[in-house]
mmCIF file of C-alpha atoms and ligand atoms in Angstrom:
data_model
loop_
_atom_site.group_PDB
_atom_site.id
_atom_site.type_symbol
_atom_site.label_atom_id
_atom_site.label_comp_id
_atom_site.label_asym_id
_atom_site.label_seq_id
_atom_site.Cartn_x
_atom_site.Cartn_y
_atom_site.Cartn_z
ATOM 1 C CA MET G 30 -51.778 -9.235 7.630
ATOM 2 C CA VAL G 31 -49.265 -7.142 9.537
ATOM 3 C CA THR G 32 -50.452 -6.536 13.093
ATOM 4 C CA ASN G 33 -50.101 -2.721 13.109
ATOM 5 C CA LEU G 34 -49.329 -2.629 16.796
ATOM 6 C CA PRO G 35 -49.253 0.738 18.572
ATOM 7 C CA ALA G 36 -45.807 2.056 19.440
ATOM 8 C CA GLU G 37 -46.418 1.388 23.126
ATOM 9 C CA ALA G 38 -46.952 -2.323 22.494
ATOM 10 C CA LYS G 39 -43.881 -2.507 20.296
ATOM 11 C CA ALA G 40 -41.818 -0.921 23.050
ATOM 12 C CA LYS G 41 -43.107 -3.553 25.457
ATOM 13 C CA PHE G 42 -42.122 -6.242 23.014
ATOM 14 C CA ALA G 43 -38.631 -4.784 22.795
ATOM 15 C CA LYS G 44 -38.445 -5.256 26.561
ATOM 16 C CA TYR G 45 -39.412 -8.888 26.217
ATOM 17 C CA MET G 46 -36.637 -9.414 23.693
ATOM 18 C CA GLU G 47 -34.130 -7.930 26.074
ATOM 19 C CA ALA G 48 -35.261 -10.063 29.001
ATOM 20 C CA LYS G 49 -32.762 -12.708 30.064
ATOM 21 C CA THR G 50 -34.378 -15.085 32.545
ATOM 22 C CA SER G 51 -37.638 -16.989 32.166
ATOM 23 C CA GLU G 52 -39.127 -14.966 35.019
ATOM 24 C CA GLU G 53 -38.239 -11.642 33.362
ATOM 25 C CA LYS G 54 -39.573 -12.863 30.036
ATOM 26 C CA LEU G 55 -42.858 -13.943 31.602
ATOM 27 C CA ARG G 56 -43.341 -10.585 33.286
ATOM 28 C CA ALA G 57 -42.488 -8.692 30.091
ATOM 29 C CA LEU G 58 -44.941 -10.820 28.096
ATOM 30 C CA GLU G 59 -47.726 -10.135 30.568
ATOM 31 C CA GLU G 60 -47.174 -6.423 30.023
ATOM 32 C CA PHE G 61 -46.941 -6.849 26.279
ATOM 33 C CA LEU G 62 -50.207 -8.816 26.200
ATOM 34 C CA SER G 63 -52.071 -6.072 28.039
ATOM 35 C CA ALA G 64 -50.799 -3.499 25.513
ATOM 36 C CA VAL G 65 -51.831 -5.486 22.421
ATOM 37 C CA PRO G 66 -55.213 -4.413 21.027
ATOM 38 C CA LYS G 67 -57.441 -7.457 20.601
ATOM 39 C CA HIS G 68 -58.853 -7.754 17.085
ATOM 40 C CA LYS G 69 -58.792 -10.111 14.083
ATOM 41 C CA GLY G 70 -55.362 -8.936 12.964
ATOM 42 C CA THR G 71 -53.772 -9.758 16.316
ATOM 43 C CA GLU G 72 -55.549 -13.080 16.970
ATOM 44 C CA ASN G 73 -52.520 -15.200 16.098
ATOM 45 C CA LEU G 74 -50.211 -12.949 18.013
ATOM 46 C CA VAL G 75 -52.351 -13.175 21.152
ATOM 47 C CA ARG G 76 -52.479 -16.960 20.784
ATOM 48 C CA TRP G 77 -48.701 -17.032 20.494
ATOM 49 C CA ILE G 78 -48.217 -14.844 23.582
ATOM 50 C CA ARG G 79 -50.470 -17.090 25.641
ATOM 51 C CA ARG G 80 -48.663 -20.205 24.456
ATOM 52 C CA ARG G 81 -45.251 -18.688 25.125
ATOM 53 C CA MET G 82 -46.390 -17.655 28.600
ATOM 54 C CA ALA G 83 -47.564 -21.202 29.340
ATOM 55 C CA GLU G 84 -44.200 -22.534 28.175
ATOM 56 C CA LEU G 85 -42.336 -20.078 30.350
ATOM 57 C CA ARG G 86 -44.432 -21.040 33.368
ATOM 58 C CA GLU G 87 -43.560 -24.696 32.754
ATOM 59 C CA GLU G 88 -39.872 -23.822 32.370
ATOM 60 C CA ILE G 89 -39.927 -21.962 35.659
ATOM 61 C CA GLU G 90 -41.685 -24.849 37.364
ATOM 62 C CA GLU G 91 -39.203 -27.353 35.940
ATOM 63 C CA LYS G 92 -36.266 -25.246 37.091
ATOM 64 C CA GLN G 93 -37.680 -25.198 40.605
ATOM 65 C CA GLN G 94 -38.173 -28.969 40.535
ATOM 66 C CA ARG G 95 -34.603 -29.493 39.372
ATOM 67 C CA LYS G 96 -33.377 -27.353 42.239
ATOM 68 C CA LEU G 97 -35.239 -29.658 44.577
ATOM 69 C CA GLY G 98 -33.482 -32.644 43.013
ATOM 70 C CA GLY G 99 -36.544 -33.927 41.172
ATOM 71 C CA GLY G 100 -37.429 -33.792 37.500
ATOM 72 C CA VAL G 101 -35.275 -35.495 34.891
ATOM 73 C CA SER G 102 -34.607 -34.167 31.467
ATOM 74 C CA PHE G 103 -35.421 -36.252 28.385
ATOM 75 C CA PHE G 104 -32.418 -34.920 26.454
ATOM 76 C CA VAL G 105 -30.704 -37.477 24.187
ATOM 77 C CA GLU G 106 -27.275 -36.859 22.662
ATOM 78 C CA LYS G 107 -27.330 -37.236 18.868
ATOM 79 C CA GLU G 108 -25.554 -40.118 17.172
ATOM 80 C CA GLY G 109 -25.468 -41.469 13.630
ATOM 81 C CA ALA G 110 -26.804 -39.772 10.507
ATOM 82 C CA ALA G 111 -29.935 -38.359 12.138
ATOM 83 C CA GLN G 112 -32.010 -38.539 15.285
ATOM 84 C CA VAL G 113 -35.616 -39.578 14.747
ATOM 85 C CA ILE G 114 -38.228 -39.677 17.505
ATOM 86 C CA LEU G 115 -40.967 -42.313 17.678
ATOM 87 C CA ILE G 116 -43.969 -40.589 19.169
ATOM 88 C CA GLY G 117 -47.490 -41.741 19.929
ATOM 89 C CA TYR G 118 -50.027 -42.763 22.532
ATOM 90 C CA THR G 119 -49.416 -45.659 24.892
ATOM 91 C CA LYS G 120 -49.400 -49.261 23.650
ATOM 92 C CA THR G 121 -49.230 -48.300 19.976
ATOM 93 C CA GLY G 122 -46.150 -50.529 19.733
ATOM 94 C CA LYS G 123 -43.260 -48.056 19.862
ATOM 95 C CA SER G 124 -41.029 -50.312 21.952
ATOM 96 C CA THR G 125 -41.878 -53.314 19.770
ATOM 97 C CA LEU G 126 -40.929 -51.295 16.687
ATOM 98 C CA LEU G 127 -37.732 -50.023 18.274
ATOM 99 C CA LYS G 128 -36.679 -53.559 19.145
ATOM 100 C CA TYR G 129 -37.559 -54.898 15.684
ATOM 101 C CA LEU G 130 -35.694 -52.114 13.879
ATOM 102 C CA THR G 131 -32.625 -51.690 16.079
ATOM 103 C CA GLY G 132 -32.368 -54.728 18.326
ATOM 104 C CA ALA G 133 -32.473 -52.408 21.347
ATOM 105 C CA ARG G 134 -33.335 -54.186 24.569
ATOM 106 C CA VAL G 135 -36.526 -52.425 25.625
ATOM 107 C CA GLU G 136 -39.402 -53.531 27.734
ATOM 108 C CA ILE G 137 -42.488 -54.441 25.736
ATOM 109 C CA SER G 138 -45.665 -54.923 27.666
ATOM 110 C CA ASP G 139 -49.403 -54.687 27.705
ATOM 111 C CA VAL G 140 -49.187 -52.433 30.733
ATOM 112 C CA PRO G 141 -49.718 -48.808 29.677
ATOM 113 C CA TYR G 142 -46.838 -46.313 30.029
ATOM 114 C CA THR G 143 -44.155 -48.985 30.366
ATOM 115 C CA THR G 144 -41.506 -46.777 28.733
ATOM 116 C CA LYS G 145 -40.793 -43.989 31.205
ATOM 117 C CA PHE G 146 -37.587 -42.556 29.708
ATOM 118 C CA PRO G 147 -36.422 -42.182 26.112
ATOM 119 C CA ALA G 148 -35.321 -45.577 24.761
ATOM 120 C CA ILE G 149 -32.586 -45.520 22.144
ATOM 121 C CA GLY G 150 -31.491 -47.771 19.281
ATOM 122 C CA MET G 151 -29.442 -47.524 16.077
ATOM 123 C CA MET G 152 -31.166 -48.593 12.867
ATOM 124 C CA PRO G 153 -28.764 -49.590 10.079
ATOM 125 C CA TYR G 154 -29.677 -48.317 6.613
ATOM 126 C CA LYS G 155 -27.333 -48.783 3.644
ATOM 127 C CA ASP G 156 -23.955 -47.542 4.921
ATOM 128 C CA ILE G 157 -25.387 -45.231 7.601
ATOM 129 C CA GLN G 158 -27.378 -45.513 10.808
ATOM 130 C CA PHE G 159 -30.398 -43.655 12.089
ATOM 131 C CA GLN G 160 -30.696 -43.072 15.799
ATOM 132 C CA LEU G 161 -34.255 -44.005 16.755
ATOM 133 C CA VAL G 162 -35.533 -42.686 20.059
ATOM 134 C CA GLU G 163 -38.791 -43.928 21.549
ATOM 135 C CA ALA G 164 -40.390 -41.043 23.393
ATOM 136 C CA PRO G 165 -42.360 -41.914 26.494
ATOM 137 C CA SER G 166 -46.005 -41.995 25.389
ATOM 138 C CA ILE G 167 -48.005 -38.792 25.241
ATOM 139 C CA ILE G 168 -50.531 -38.529 28.067
ATOM 140 C CA PRO G 169 -53.962 -37.324 26.875
ATOM 141 C CA GLU G 170 -54.432 -35.276 30.061
ATOM 142 C CA GLY G 171 -51.321 -33.248 29.255
ATOM 143 C CA GLY G 172 -48.930 -31.689 31.756
ATOM 144 C CA GLY G 173 -45.210 -31.266 32.227
ATOM 145 C CA TRP G 174 -44.450 -34.807 31.066
ATOM 146 C CA ASN G 175 -45.817 -33.967 27.606
ATOM 147 C CA THR G 176 -43.703 -30.813 27.520
ATOM 148 C CA LYS G 177 -40.630 -32.989 27.916
ATOM 149 C CA VAL G 178 -41.821 -35.231 25.081
ATOM 150 C CA ALA G 179 -42.229 -32.133 22.905
ATOM 151 C CA GLY G 180 -38.734 -31.046 23.948
ATOM 152 C CA LEU G 181 -37.355 -34.326 22.610
ATOM 153 C CA VAL G 182 -39.013 -33.645 19.266
ATOM 154 C CA LYS G 183 -37.675 -30.076 19.149
ATOM 155 C CA ASN G 184 -34.128 -31.338 19.550
ATOM 156 C CA SER G 185 -34.508 -34.044 16.881
ATOM 157 C CA ASP G 186 -34.054 -34.179 13.114
ATOM 158 C CA GLY G 187 -37.477 -35.690 12.479
ATOM 159 C CA VAL G 188 -40.420 -37.604 13.927
ATOM 160 C CA VAL G 189 -42.316 -40.784 13.233
ATOM 161 C CA LEU G 190 -45.934 -40.714 14.381
ATOM 162 C CA VAL G 191 -46.772 -44.241 15.531
ATOM 163 C CA LEU G 192 -50.508 -44.952 15.361
ATOM 164 C CA ASP G 193 -52.483 -48.021 16.410
ATOM 165 C CA ALA G 194 -54.418 -49.533 13.492
ATOM 166 C CA THR G 195 -57.035 -51.010 15.832
ATOM 167 C CA LYS G 196 -58.034 -47.599 17.173
ATOM 168 C CA ASP G 197 -59.411 -44.415 15.590
ATOM 169 C CA ILE G 198 -56.592 -43.350 13.304
ATOM 170 C CA LYS G 199 -57.974 -39.944 12.489
ATOM 171 C CA SER G 200 -58.245 -38.823 16.090
ATOM 172 C CA GLN G 201 -54.817 -40.208 17.033
ATOM 173 C CA LEU G 202 -53.269 -38.308 14.169
ATOM 174 C CA ASN G 203 -55.160 -35.064 14.741
ATOM 175 C CA ASP G 204 -54.438 -35.172 18.454
ATOM 176 C CA ILE G 205 -50.697 -35.680 17.966
ATOM 177 C CA VAL G 206 -50.531 -32.944 15.336
ATOM 178 C CA SER G 207 -52.323 -30.449 17.557
ATOM 179 C CA PHE G 208 -50.269 -31.518 20.570
ATOM 180 C CA LEU G 209 -47.092 -30.720 18.633
ATOM 181 C CA GLU G 210 -48.573 -27.484 17.308
ATOM 182 C CA SER G 211 -49.410 -26.350 20.809
ATOM 183 C CA HIS G 212 -45.700 -26.699 21.538
ATOM 184 C CA GLY G 213 -44.672 -24.705 18.478
ATOM 185 C CA ILE G 214 -43.828 -27.643 16.212
ATOM 186 C CA THR G 215 -45.243 -27.921 12.711
ATOM 187 C CA LEU G 216 -44.972 -31.006 10.497
ATOM 188 C CA GLU G 217 -45.765 -29.263 7.223
ATOM 189 C CA ARG G 218 -42.896 -27.744 5.337
ATOM 190 C CA PRO G 219 -43.524 -23.984 5.355
ATOM 191 C CA ARG G 220 -43.658 -22.044 2.091
ATOM 192 C CA GLY G 221 -41.179 -19.551 3.418
ATOM 193 C CA TYR G 222 -39.088 -19.079 6.484
ATOM 194 C CA VAL G 223 -37.378 -16.112 8.140
ATOM 195 C CA ASN G 224 -34.621 -16.223 10.680
ATOM 196 C CA ILE G 225 -33.776 -13.048 12.609
ATOM 197 C CA GLU G 226 -30.606 -12.913 14.643
ATOM 198 C CA LYS G 227 -30.073 -9.729 16.588
ATOM 199 C CA SER G 228 -26.560 -8.358 16.617
ATOM 200 C CA HIS G 229 -24.800 -5.457 18.309
ATOM 201 C CA SER G 230 -23.754 -3.446 15.300
ATOM 202 C CA GLY G 231 -23.814 -3.377 11.510
ATOM 203 C CA GLY G 232 -27.424 -2.267 11.047
ATOM 204 C CA ILE G 233 -30.038 -4.543 9.511
ATOM 205 C CA ARG G 234 -28.477 -6.940 7.039
ATOM 206 C CA ILE G 235 -30.766 -8.987 4.809
ATOM 207 C CA VAL G 236 -29.429 -12.232 3.377
ATOM 208 C CA ASN G 237 -31.808 -13.423 0.733
ATOM 209 C CA TYR G 238 -31.727 -17.162 -0.069
ATOM 210 C CA GLY G 239 -35.276 -17.107 -1.388
ATOM 211 C CA LYS G 240 -37.799 -14.606 -2.652
ATOM 212 C CA LEU G 241 -38.729 -11.478 -0.733
ATOM 213 C CA MET G 242 -42.231 -10.248 -1.628
ATOM 214 C CA CYS G 243 -41.662 -6.721 -0.266
ATOM 215 C CA THR G 244 -38.764 -4.293 -0.404
ATOM 216 C CA GLU G 245 -35.767 -4.556 1.902
ATOM 217 C CA ASP G 246 -36.694 -1.079 3.063
ATOM 218 C CA ASP G 247 -40.079 -2.359 4.279
ATOM 219 C CA VAL G 248 -38.287 -4.993 6.347
ATOM 220 C CA ILE G 249 -35.910 -2.458 7.859
ATOM 221 C CA LYS G 250 -38.771 -0.070 8.717
ATOM 222 C CA LEU G 251 -40.762 -2.857 10.352
ATOM 223 C CA LEU G 252 -37.823 -4.013 12.477
ATOM 224 C CA ASN G 253 -36.973 -0.441 13.417
ATOM 225 C CA SER G 254 -40.542 0.043 14.633
ATOM 226 C CA TYR G 255 -39.804 -2.798 17.083
ATOM 227 C CA ARG G 256 -36.633 -0.976 18.076
ATOM 228 C CA ILE G 257 -34.438 -3.511 16.338
ATOM 229 C CA TYR G 258 -31.629 -1.650 14.626
ATOM 230 C CA ASN G 259 -28.972 -4.354 14.285
ATOM 231 C CA ALA G 260 -29.764 -7.831 13.012
ATOM 232 C CA VAL G 261 -29.078 -10.398 10.335
ATOM 233 C CA VAL G 262 -32.299 -11.399 8.598
ATOM 234 C CA LYS G 263 -32.171 -14.590 6.550
ATOM 235 C CA ILE G 264 -34.903 -15.235 4.017
ATOM 236 C CA TYR G 265 -35.693 -18.763 2.792
ATOM 237 C CA GLY G 266 -38.432 -19.672 0.312
ATOM 238 C CA GLU G 267 -41.210 -17.178 -0.395
ATOM 239 C CA VAL G 268 -41.476 -14.555 2.310
ATOM 240 C CA ASP G 269 -43.635 -11.425 2.697
ATOM 241 C CA LEU G 270 -43.622 -8.732 5.376
ATOM 242 C CA ASP G 271 -46.174 -10.655 7.420
ATOM 243 C CA TYR G 272 -43.760 -13.597 7.667
ATOM 244 C CA VAL G 273 -41.016 -11.265 8.847
ATOM 245 C CA GLU G 274 -43.206 -9.909 11.623
ATOM 246 C CA LYS G 275 -44.326 -13.427 12.573
ATOM 247 C CA ALA G 276 -40.690 -14.483 12.817
ATOM 248 C CA LEU G 277 -40.259 -11.896 15.560
ATOM 249 C CA PHE G 278 -42.917 -13.534 17.694
ATOM 250 C CA GLU G 279 -43.456 -17.117 16.789
ATOM 251 C CA ARG G 280 -40.784 -19.671 17.072
ATOM 252 C CA THR G 281 -42.651 -22.340 15.147
ATOM 253 C CA MET G 282 -40.267 -25.059 14.247
ATOM 254 C CA TYR G 283 -40.657 -27.338 11.258
ATOM 255 C CA LYS G 284 -39.837 -31.009 11.787
ATOM 256 C CA PRO G 285 -39.948 -33.529 8.945
ATOM 257 C CA ALA G 286 -42.381 -36.319 9.740
ATOM 258 C CA MET G 287 -43.869 -39.599 8.596
ATOM 259 C CA VAL G 288 -46.694 -41.808 9.828
ATOM 260 C CA LEU G 289 -46.436 -45.493 10.753
ATOM 261 C CA ILE G 290 -49.725 -47.279 11.263
ATOM 262 C CA ASN G 291 -48.807 -50.286 13.370
ATOM 263 C CA LYS G 292 -50.614 -53.537 14.288
ATOM 264 C CA ILE G 293 -51.859 -53.944 10.747
ATOM 265 C CA ASP G 294 -51.878 -57.724 11.414
ATOM 266 C CA LEU G 295 -54.881 -57.225 13.696
ATOM 267 C CA VAL G 296 -57.128 -55.510 11.170
ATOM 268 C CA ASN G 297 -56.756 -58.027 8.302
ATOM 269 C CA GLY G 298 -55.638 -55.289 5.963
ATOM 270 C CA SER G 299 -59.018 -53.607 6.259
ATOM 271 C CA ILE G 300 -57.430 -50.152 6.228
ATOM 272 C CA ARG G 301 -57.169 -48.993 2.681
ATOM 273 C CA LYS G 302 -54.756 -46.173 2.058
ATOM 274 C CA GLU G 303 -57.182 -44.233 -0.107
ATOM 275 C CA VAL G 304 -59.772 -44.083 2.656
ATOM 276 C CA LEU G 305 -57.290 -42.984 5.248
ATOM 277 C CA PRO G 306 -58.357 -39.582 6.491
ATOM 278 C CA ILE G 307 -54.848 -38.208 6.455
ATOM 279 C CA LYS G 308 -54.701 -34.548 5.664
ATOM 280 C CA LEU G 309 -51.073 -34.265 6.577
ATOM 281 C CA ASP G 310 -48.863 -34.335 3.508
ATOM 282 C CA VAL G 311 -46.262 -36.793 4.803
ATOM 283 C CA PRO G 312 -45.225 -40.342 3.854
ATOM 284 C CA LEU G 313 -47.219 -43.159 5.427
ATOM 285 C CA LEU G 314 -46.547 -46.878 5.892
ATOM 286 C CA LEU G 315 -48.769 -49.665 7.192
ATOM 287 C CA VAL G 316 -46.714 -52.076 9.301
ATOM 288 C CA SER G 317 -46.744 -54.809 11.891
ATOM 289 C CA ALA G 318 -43.977 -54.728 14.449
ATOM 290 C CA VAL G 319 -44.917 -58.252 15.538
ATOM 291 C CA LYS G 320 -45.131 -59.913 12.114
ATOM 292 C CA GLY G 321 -42.296 -57.835 10.665
ATOM 293 C CA PHE G 322 -42.107 -55.702 7.528
ATOM 294 C CA ASN G 323 -39.667 -54.384 4.941
ATOM 295 C CA LYS G 324 -37.096 -52.396 6.914
ATOM 296 C CA MET G 325 -35.496 -51.100 3.713
ATOM 297 C CA LEU G 326 -38.790 -49.443 2.731
ATOM 298 C CA LEU G 327 -38.912 -47.618 6.045
ATOM 299 C CA GLY G 328 -35.220 -46.693 5.708
ATOM 300 C CA ASP G 329 -35.899 -45.181 2.276
ATOM 301 C CA ALA G 330 -38.848 -43.214 3.652
ATOM 302 C CA LEU G 331 -36.799 -41.904 6.584
ATOM 303 C CA PHE G 332 -33.900 -40.958 4.353
ATOM 304 C CA ASN G 333 -36.213 -39.052 1.976
ATOM 305 C CA MET G 334 -38.137 -37.300 4.713
ATOM 306 C CA LEU G 335 -34.931 -36.118 6.375
ATOM 307 C CA ASN G 336 -33.766 -34.457 3.157
ATOM 308 C CA ILE G 337 -30.179 -35.549 3.588
ATOM 309 C CA ILE G 338 -27.413 -36.698 1.245
ATOM 310 C CA ARG G 339 -24.324 -38.876 1.747
ATOM 311 C CA ILE G 340 -21.039 -37.473 0.500
ATOM 312 C CA TYR G 341 -17.782 -39.449 0.381
ATOM 313 C CA THR G 342 -14.576 -37.476 0.665
ATOM 314 C CA LYS G 343 -11.308 -38.757 -0.734
ATOM 315 C CA PRO G 344 -7.752 -37.488 -0.459
ATOM 316 C CA PRO G 345 -6.038 -36.761 -3.809
ATOM 317 C CA GLY G 346 -4.795 -40.089 -5.160
ATOM 318 C CA GLY G 347 -6.433 -42.033 -2.298
ATOM 319 C CA GLU G 348 -9.564 -44.083 -1.766
ATOM 320 C CA PRO G 349 -12.967 -42.583 -0.865
ATOM 321 C CA SER G 350 -13.888 -42.770 2.814
ATOM 322 C CA SER G 351 -16.146 -45.669 3.695
ATOM 323 C CA LYS G 352 -18.155 -43.506 6.069
ATOM 324 C CA PRO G 353 -20.055 -40.698 4.350
ATOM 325 C CA LEU G 354 -20.500 -37.151 5.530
ATOM 326 C CA ILE G 355 -24.187 -36.427 6.095
ATOM 327 C CA LEU G 356 -25.331 -33.087 4.707
ATOM 328 C CA LYS G 357 -28.622 -31.357 3.938
ATOM 329 C CA LYS G 358 -29.974 -31.751 0.415
ATOM 330 C CA GLY G 359 -28.796 -28.785 -1.652
ATOM 331 C CA SER G 360 -25.412 -28.631 0.081
ATOM 332 C CA THR G 361 -22.442 -27.410 -1.907
ATOM 333 C CA VAL G 362 -18.718 -28.067 -2.098
ATOM 334 C CA LEU G 363 -18.372 -25.147 0.330
ATOM 335 C CA ASP G 364 -20.395 -27.049 2.953
ATOM 336 C CA VAL G 365 -18.127 -30.076 2.556
ATOM 337 C CA ALA G 366 -15.001 -27.930 2.845
ATOM 338 C CA LYS G 367 -16.425 -26.296 5.994
ATOM 339 C CA ALA G 368 -17.265 -29.684 7.487
ATOM 340 C CA ILE G 369 -13.722 -30.982 6.968
ATOM 341 C CA HIS G 370 -11.623 -28.107 8.224
ATOM 342 C CA LYS G 371 -11.999 -24.332 8.428
ATOM 343 C CA ASP G 372 -8.688 -23.819 6.630
ATOM 344 C CA PHE G 373 -10.025 -25.716 3.630
ATOM 345 C CA ILE G 374 -12.024 -22.728 2.435
ATOM 346 C CA LYS G 375 -9.146 -20.290 2.627
ATOM 347 C CA ARG G 376 -6.827 -22.651 0.782
ATOM 348 C CA PHE G 377 -9.404 -24.078 -1.647
ATOM 349 C CA ALA G 378 -8.187 -24.325 -5.263
ATOM 350 C CA TYR G 379 -10.841 -26.571 -6.844
ATOM 351 C CA ALA G 380 -12.622 -29.869 -6.278
ATOM 352 C CA ARG G 381 -13.127 -32.975 -8.374
ATOM 353 C CA VAL G 382 -16.439 -34.820 -8.158
ATOM 354 C CA TRP G 383 -17.601 -38.306 -9.190
ATOM 355 C CA GLY G 384 -21.310 -39.062 -9.131
ATOM 356 C CA SER G 385 -24.690 -37.903 -10.379
ATOM 357 C CA SER G 386 -24.170 -34.180 -9.772
ATOM 358 C CA VAL G 387 -21.530 -33.945 -12.519
ATOM 359 C CA LYS G 388 -21.526 -34.574 -16.268
ATOM 360 C CA TYR G 389 -18.438 -36.794 -16.309
ATOM 361 C CA PRO G 390 -16.419 -38.590 -13.608
ATOM 362 C CA GLY G 391 -13.801 -36.482 -11.905
ATOM 363 C CA GLN G 392 -15.197 -33.175 -13.221
ATOM 364 C CA ARG G 393 -13.582 -30.031 -11.804
ATOM 365 C CA VAL G 394 -15.990 -27.833 -9.851
ATOM 366 C CA GLY G 395 -15.939 -24.716 -7.638
ATOM 367 C CA LEU G 396 -17.184 -23.985 -4.115
ATOM 368 C CA ASP G 397 -20.790 -23.308 -5.160
ATOM 369 C CA HIS G 398 -21.316 -26.612 -6.995
ATOM 370 C CA ILE G 399 -24.403 -28.397 -5.599
ATOM 371 C CA LEU G 400 -23.781 -32.037 -4.681
ATOM 372 C CA SER G 401 -26.018 -35.121 -4.959
ATOM 373 C CA ASP G 402 -26.463 -38.160 -2.735
ATOM 374 C CA GLY G 403 -23.606 -40.624 -3.212
ATOM 375 C CA ASP G 404 -21.125 -38.155 -4.725
ATOM 376 C CA ILE G 405 -17.402 -38.672 -4.158
ATOM 377 C CA ILE G 406 -15.404 -35.479 -3.749
ATOM 378 C CA GLU G 407 -11.712 -34.652 -3.731
ATOM 379 C CA ILE G 408 -10.673 -31.175 -2.609
ATOM 380 C CA ILE G 409 -7.467 -29.725 -4.034
ATOM 381 C CA LEU G 410 -5.804 -27.041 -1.919
ATOM 382 C CA ARG G 411 -3.478 -24.270 -2.948
ATOM 383 C CA LYS G 412 0.090 -24.817 -1.860
HETATM 384 N N1 GTP H 22 -50.659 -57.773 17.185
HETATM 385 C C1 GTP H 22 -49.719 -56.837 17.361
HETATM 386 N N2 GTP H 22 -49.395 -56.450 18.592
HETATM 387 C C2 GTP H 22 -48.438 -55.494 18.732
HETATM 388 C C3 GTP H 22 -47.798 -54.903 17.623
HETATM 389 N N3 GTP H 22 -46.911 -54.001 18.078
HETATM 390 C C4 GTP H 22 -46.992 -54.048 19.430
HETATM 391 N N4 GTP H 22 -47.919 -54.934 19.831
HETATM 392 C C5 GTP H 22 -48.312 -55.257 21.214
HETATM 393 O O1 GTP H 22 -48.833 -54.073 21.812
HETATM 394 C C6 GTP H 22 -48.475 -54.009 23.198
HETATM 395 C C7 GTP H 22 -47.780 -52.683 23.512
HETATM 396 O O2 GTP H 22 -46.543 -52.646 22.819
HETATM 397 P P1 GTP H 22 -45.333 -51.684 23.239
HETATM 398 O O3 GTP H 22 -44.321 -51.806 22.150
HETATM 399 O O4 GTP H 22 -44.888 -51.976 24.619
HETATM 400 O O5 GTP H 22 -46.082 -50.283 23.183
HETATM 401 P P2 GTP H 22 -45.492 -48.806 23.465
HETATM 402 O O6 GTP H 22 -46.021 -47.922 22.413
HETATM 403 O O7 GTP H 22 -44.027 -48.891 23.608
HETATM 404 O O8 GTP H 22 -46.223 -48.430 24.843
HETATM 405 P P3 GTP H 22 -45.683 -47.737 26.221
HETATM 406 O O9 GTP H 22 -44.192 -47.510 26.112
HETATM 407 O O10 GTP H 22 -46.024 -48.706 27.294
HETATM 408 O O11 GTP H 22 -46.453 -46.473 26.363
HETATM 409 C C8 GTP H 22 -47.593 -55.218 23.454
HETATM 410 O O12 GTP H 22 -48.383 -56.231 24.034
HETATM 411 C C9 GTP H 22 -47.125 -55.629 22.073
HETATM 412 O O13 GTP H 22 -46.823 -57.005 21.976
HETATM 413 C C10 GTP H 22 -48.188 -55.343 16.299
HETATM 414 O O14 GTP H 22 -47.705 -54.895 15.268
HETATM 415 N N5 GTP H 22 -49.160 -56.294 16.242
HETATM 416 MG MG1 MG H 23 -42.742 -48.430 25.114
#
């Protein structure tokens, strides 16, 4: 349902979008909130405003702490094919898992909250590596610490929810999911997705990669009513006008996820998958970080959840590279060309591909050919 905000509220929202600093944004949101009529149609919007205001307050507080020399960021530079965060409550075995999977030297202990900063390791899988990052455990009482944990997840390519088999699995899972949701992170792949980037000129441009369930004119009218006259609007999946309006407010971020139930050695296999109360539609593995388990199985699950493919480039007449390029599933020859060098697109003549995306080895393809995992590609340039 579209919120049907009065013009006054929309004008206030336009102010929020123009605000630069966290302080300005917070003030603008306060004004916006007081101008939004409270009814069923605006419930989600009001919830979003409150959440965003809480986030801004935490940002402001963190900035002040940093000025005073306190407060450390949990930011971790990406390495390898993808960055995956291990998240969970204390003593679920995250450090033990990290050590088992990557050999990282981390402190494992029965003392709660032993890991105080992100711990990092590289997990080999086939001819690539995943960067695993153990997040400091989530604290049930909440606070700024948890915000930093959520920040780690936001910056990552995916998350592994580490649960303790000896404790209540359902509540651990629900609590982590709602913790992430309260920070604007969803673990379920959305049906559709809209990205709005404001620009300075060019009017409203709609780039449709999916299916728009209203007219482009409806979208333009809606954005204009929020005083947005120049923007690029990208549509993915199935999107209606409601989604477009939501995209203006909510910055919900989708992160691929899987669940690891650890310490399975302590419950004598008494957890049966079919009785697991898992509503979340994500892969799940039962493991023991102490007894060990099939690392390949976890690697496969991570690779699938991340929705990535490995592409091997080769120079004409040469050998394929031993290190693959990592691209999103559905990537095309154009994406490979862009990843190699920006001149490659301008000078592109054709490409030859070996692998499961083509009918015969060395088939000639164009820029919009969709590649598959394991493909070898040779790009031929115009002289
Ligand atoms: N039996 C058994 N014990 C485990 C397993 N995994 C971890 N543990 C034990 O659980 C305790 C906590 O393990 P850690 O790996 O330090 O837990 P963590 O999640 O990193 O916890 P913090 O970083 O301290 O919040 C340690 O005593 C581990 O030996 C497992 O699969 N089975
Ligand atoms: Mg730990």
